[in-house]
XYZ file of N, CA and C in Angstrom:
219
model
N -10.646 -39.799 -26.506
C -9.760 -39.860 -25.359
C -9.713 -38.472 -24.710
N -9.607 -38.668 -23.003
C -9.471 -37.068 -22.815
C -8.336 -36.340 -23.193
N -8.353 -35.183 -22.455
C -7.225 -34.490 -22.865
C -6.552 -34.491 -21.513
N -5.451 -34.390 -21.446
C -4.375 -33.854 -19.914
C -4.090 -32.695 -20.098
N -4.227 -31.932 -19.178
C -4.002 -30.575 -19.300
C -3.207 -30.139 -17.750
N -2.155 -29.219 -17.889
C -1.513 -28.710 -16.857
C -1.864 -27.372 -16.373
N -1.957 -26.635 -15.563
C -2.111 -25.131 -15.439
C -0.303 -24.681 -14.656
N -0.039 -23.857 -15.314
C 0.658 -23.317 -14.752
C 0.736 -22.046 -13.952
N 0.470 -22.073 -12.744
C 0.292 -20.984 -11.771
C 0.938 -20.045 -11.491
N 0.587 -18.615 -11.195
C 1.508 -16.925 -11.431
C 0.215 -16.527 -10.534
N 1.532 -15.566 -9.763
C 0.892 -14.281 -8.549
C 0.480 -13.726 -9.767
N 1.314 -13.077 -11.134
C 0.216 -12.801 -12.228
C -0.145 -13.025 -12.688
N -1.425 -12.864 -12.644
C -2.688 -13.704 -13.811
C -2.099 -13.619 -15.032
N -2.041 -12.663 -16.123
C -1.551 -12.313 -17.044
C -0.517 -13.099 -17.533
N 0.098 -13.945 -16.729
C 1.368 -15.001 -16.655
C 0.975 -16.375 -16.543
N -0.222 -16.991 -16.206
C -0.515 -18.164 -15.735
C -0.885 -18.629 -17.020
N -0.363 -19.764 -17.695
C -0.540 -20.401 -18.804
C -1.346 -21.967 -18.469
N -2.647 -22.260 -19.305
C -3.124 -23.586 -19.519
C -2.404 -24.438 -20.542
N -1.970 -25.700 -20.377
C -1.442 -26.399 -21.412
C -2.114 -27.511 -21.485
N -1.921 -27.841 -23.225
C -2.204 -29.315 -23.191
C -1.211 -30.228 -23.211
N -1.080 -31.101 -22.198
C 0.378 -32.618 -22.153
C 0.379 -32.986 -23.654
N 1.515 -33.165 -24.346
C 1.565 -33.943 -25.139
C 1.142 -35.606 -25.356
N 0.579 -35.727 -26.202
C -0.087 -37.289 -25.778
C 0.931 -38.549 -25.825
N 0.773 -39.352 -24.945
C 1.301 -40.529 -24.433
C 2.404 -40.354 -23.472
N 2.311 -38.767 -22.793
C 3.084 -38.292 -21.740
C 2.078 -38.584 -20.255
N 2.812 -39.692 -19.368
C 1.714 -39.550 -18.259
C 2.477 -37.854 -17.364
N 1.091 -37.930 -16.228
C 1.375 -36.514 -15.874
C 2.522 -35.858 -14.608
N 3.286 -37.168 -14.265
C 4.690 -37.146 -13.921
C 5.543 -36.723 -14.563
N 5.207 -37.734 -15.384
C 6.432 -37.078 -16.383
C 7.054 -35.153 -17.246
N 5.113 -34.813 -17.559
C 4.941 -33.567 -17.869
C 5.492 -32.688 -17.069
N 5.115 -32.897 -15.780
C 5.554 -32.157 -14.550
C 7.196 -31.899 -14.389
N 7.352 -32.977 -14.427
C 9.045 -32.843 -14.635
C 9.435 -32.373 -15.682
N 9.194 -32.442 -17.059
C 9.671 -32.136 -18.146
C 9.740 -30.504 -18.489
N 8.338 -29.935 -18.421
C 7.776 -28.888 -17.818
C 8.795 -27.795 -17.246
N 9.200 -28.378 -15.698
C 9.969 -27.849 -14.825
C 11.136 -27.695 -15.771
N 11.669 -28.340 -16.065
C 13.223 -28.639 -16.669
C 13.298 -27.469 -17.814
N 11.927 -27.552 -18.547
C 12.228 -26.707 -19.721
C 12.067 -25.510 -19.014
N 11.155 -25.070 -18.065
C 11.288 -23.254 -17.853
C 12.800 -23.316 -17.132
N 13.251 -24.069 -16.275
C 14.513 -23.445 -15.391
C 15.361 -23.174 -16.230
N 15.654 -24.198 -17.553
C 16.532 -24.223 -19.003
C 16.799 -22.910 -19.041
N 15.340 -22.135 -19.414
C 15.150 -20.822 -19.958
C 15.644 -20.121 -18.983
N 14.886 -19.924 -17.889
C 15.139 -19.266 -16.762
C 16.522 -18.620 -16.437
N 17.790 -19.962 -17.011
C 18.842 -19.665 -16.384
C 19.959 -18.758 -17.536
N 19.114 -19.057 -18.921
C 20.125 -18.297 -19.498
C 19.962 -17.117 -19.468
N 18.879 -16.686 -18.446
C 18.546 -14.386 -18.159
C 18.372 -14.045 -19.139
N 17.799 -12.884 -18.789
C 17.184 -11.580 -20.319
C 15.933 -12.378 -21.031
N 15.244 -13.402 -20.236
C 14.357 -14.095 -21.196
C 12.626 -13.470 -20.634
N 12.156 -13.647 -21.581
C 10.371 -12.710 -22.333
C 9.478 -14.471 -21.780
N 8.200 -14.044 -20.915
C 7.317 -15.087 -21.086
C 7.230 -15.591 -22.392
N 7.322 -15.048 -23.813
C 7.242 -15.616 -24.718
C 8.457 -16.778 -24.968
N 9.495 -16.511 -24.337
C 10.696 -17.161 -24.618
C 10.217 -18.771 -23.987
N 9.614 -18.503 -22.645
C 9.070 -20.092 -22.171
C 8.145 -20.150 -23.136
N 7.039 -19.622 -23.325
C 6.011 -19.923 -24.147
C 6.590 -21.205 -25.227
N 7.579 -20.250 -26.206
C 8.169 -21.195 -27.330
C 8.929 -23.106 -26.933
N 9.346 -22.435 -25.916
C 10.054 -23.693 -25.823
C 9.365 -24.893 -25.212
N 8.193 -24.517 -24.921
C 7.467 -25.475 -23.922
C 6.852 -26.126 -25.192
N 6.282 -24.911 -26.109
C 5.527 -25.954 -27.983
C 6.864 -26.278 -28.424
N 7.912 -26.168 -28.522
C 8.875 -26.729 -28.646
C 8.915 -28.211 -29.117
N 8.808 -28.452 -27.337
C 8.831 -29.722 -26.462
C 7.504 -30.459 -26.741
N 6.073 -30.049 -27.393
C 5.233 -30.515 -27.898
C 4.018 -30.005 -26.481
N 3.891 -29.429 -25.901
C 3.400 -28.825 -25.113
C 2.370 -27.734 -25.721
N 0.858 -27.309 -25.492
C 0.035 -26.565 -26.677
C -0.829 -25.484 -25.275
N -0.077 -24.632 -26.290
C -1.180 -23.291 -25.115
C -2.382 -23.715 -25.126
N -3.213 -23.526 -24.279
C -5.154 -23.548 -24.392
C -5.640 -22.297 -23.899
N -6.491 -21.714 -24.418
C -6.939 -20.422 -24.434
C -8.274 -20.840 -23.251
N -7.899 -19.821 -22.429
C -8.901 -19.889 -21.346
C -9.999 -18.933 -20.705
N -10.643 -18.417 -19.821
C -11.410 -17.483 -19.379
C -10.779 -17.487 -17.581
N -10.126 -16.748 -16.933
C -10.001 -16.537 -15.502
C -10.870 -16.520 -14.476
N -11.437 -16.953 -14.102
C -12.841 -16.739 -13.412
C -12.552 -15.991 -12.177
N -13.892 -16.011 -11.144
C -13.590 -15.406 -10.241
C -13.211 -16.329 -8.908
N -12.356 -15.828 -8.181
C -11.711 -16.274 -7.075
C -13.066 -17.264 -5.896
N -12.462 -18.594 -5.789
C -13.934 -19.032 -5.169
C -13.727 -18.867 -3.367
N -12.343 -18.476 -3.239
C -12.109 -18.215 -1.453
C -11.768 -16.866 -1.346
């Protein structure tokens, strides 16, 4: 089966995380779920990219290790 995968997009690269959807999540749902968990974080302040990091595997959400390529526009 494939995989679903989300990218999450940052003016810094260094910040832009690939994920894998947890399985039997369609990709509405991720999207929303996703959202909900960074603003969560977001709102209690003083929080570290690692702090989303955690909570997103938390939620069953899996970093994927990627390569940045170069800009195609």
């Amino acid at each position: 089966m494939p995989q679903s995968l989300m990218l999450l997009p940052s003016k810094d690269p260094a910040r832009i995380r690939l994920l894998r959807i947890p399985e039997d999540t369609d990709p509405g749902e991720a999207f929303r779920s996703a959202t909900g968990i960074i603003a969560a974080v977001e709102e209690q302040g003083g929080f570290q990219q690692e702090d989303i990091d955690e909570a997103l595997e938390d939620r069953g959400f899996q970093a994927v290790a990627f390569q940045l390529g170069p800009e195609l526009d």
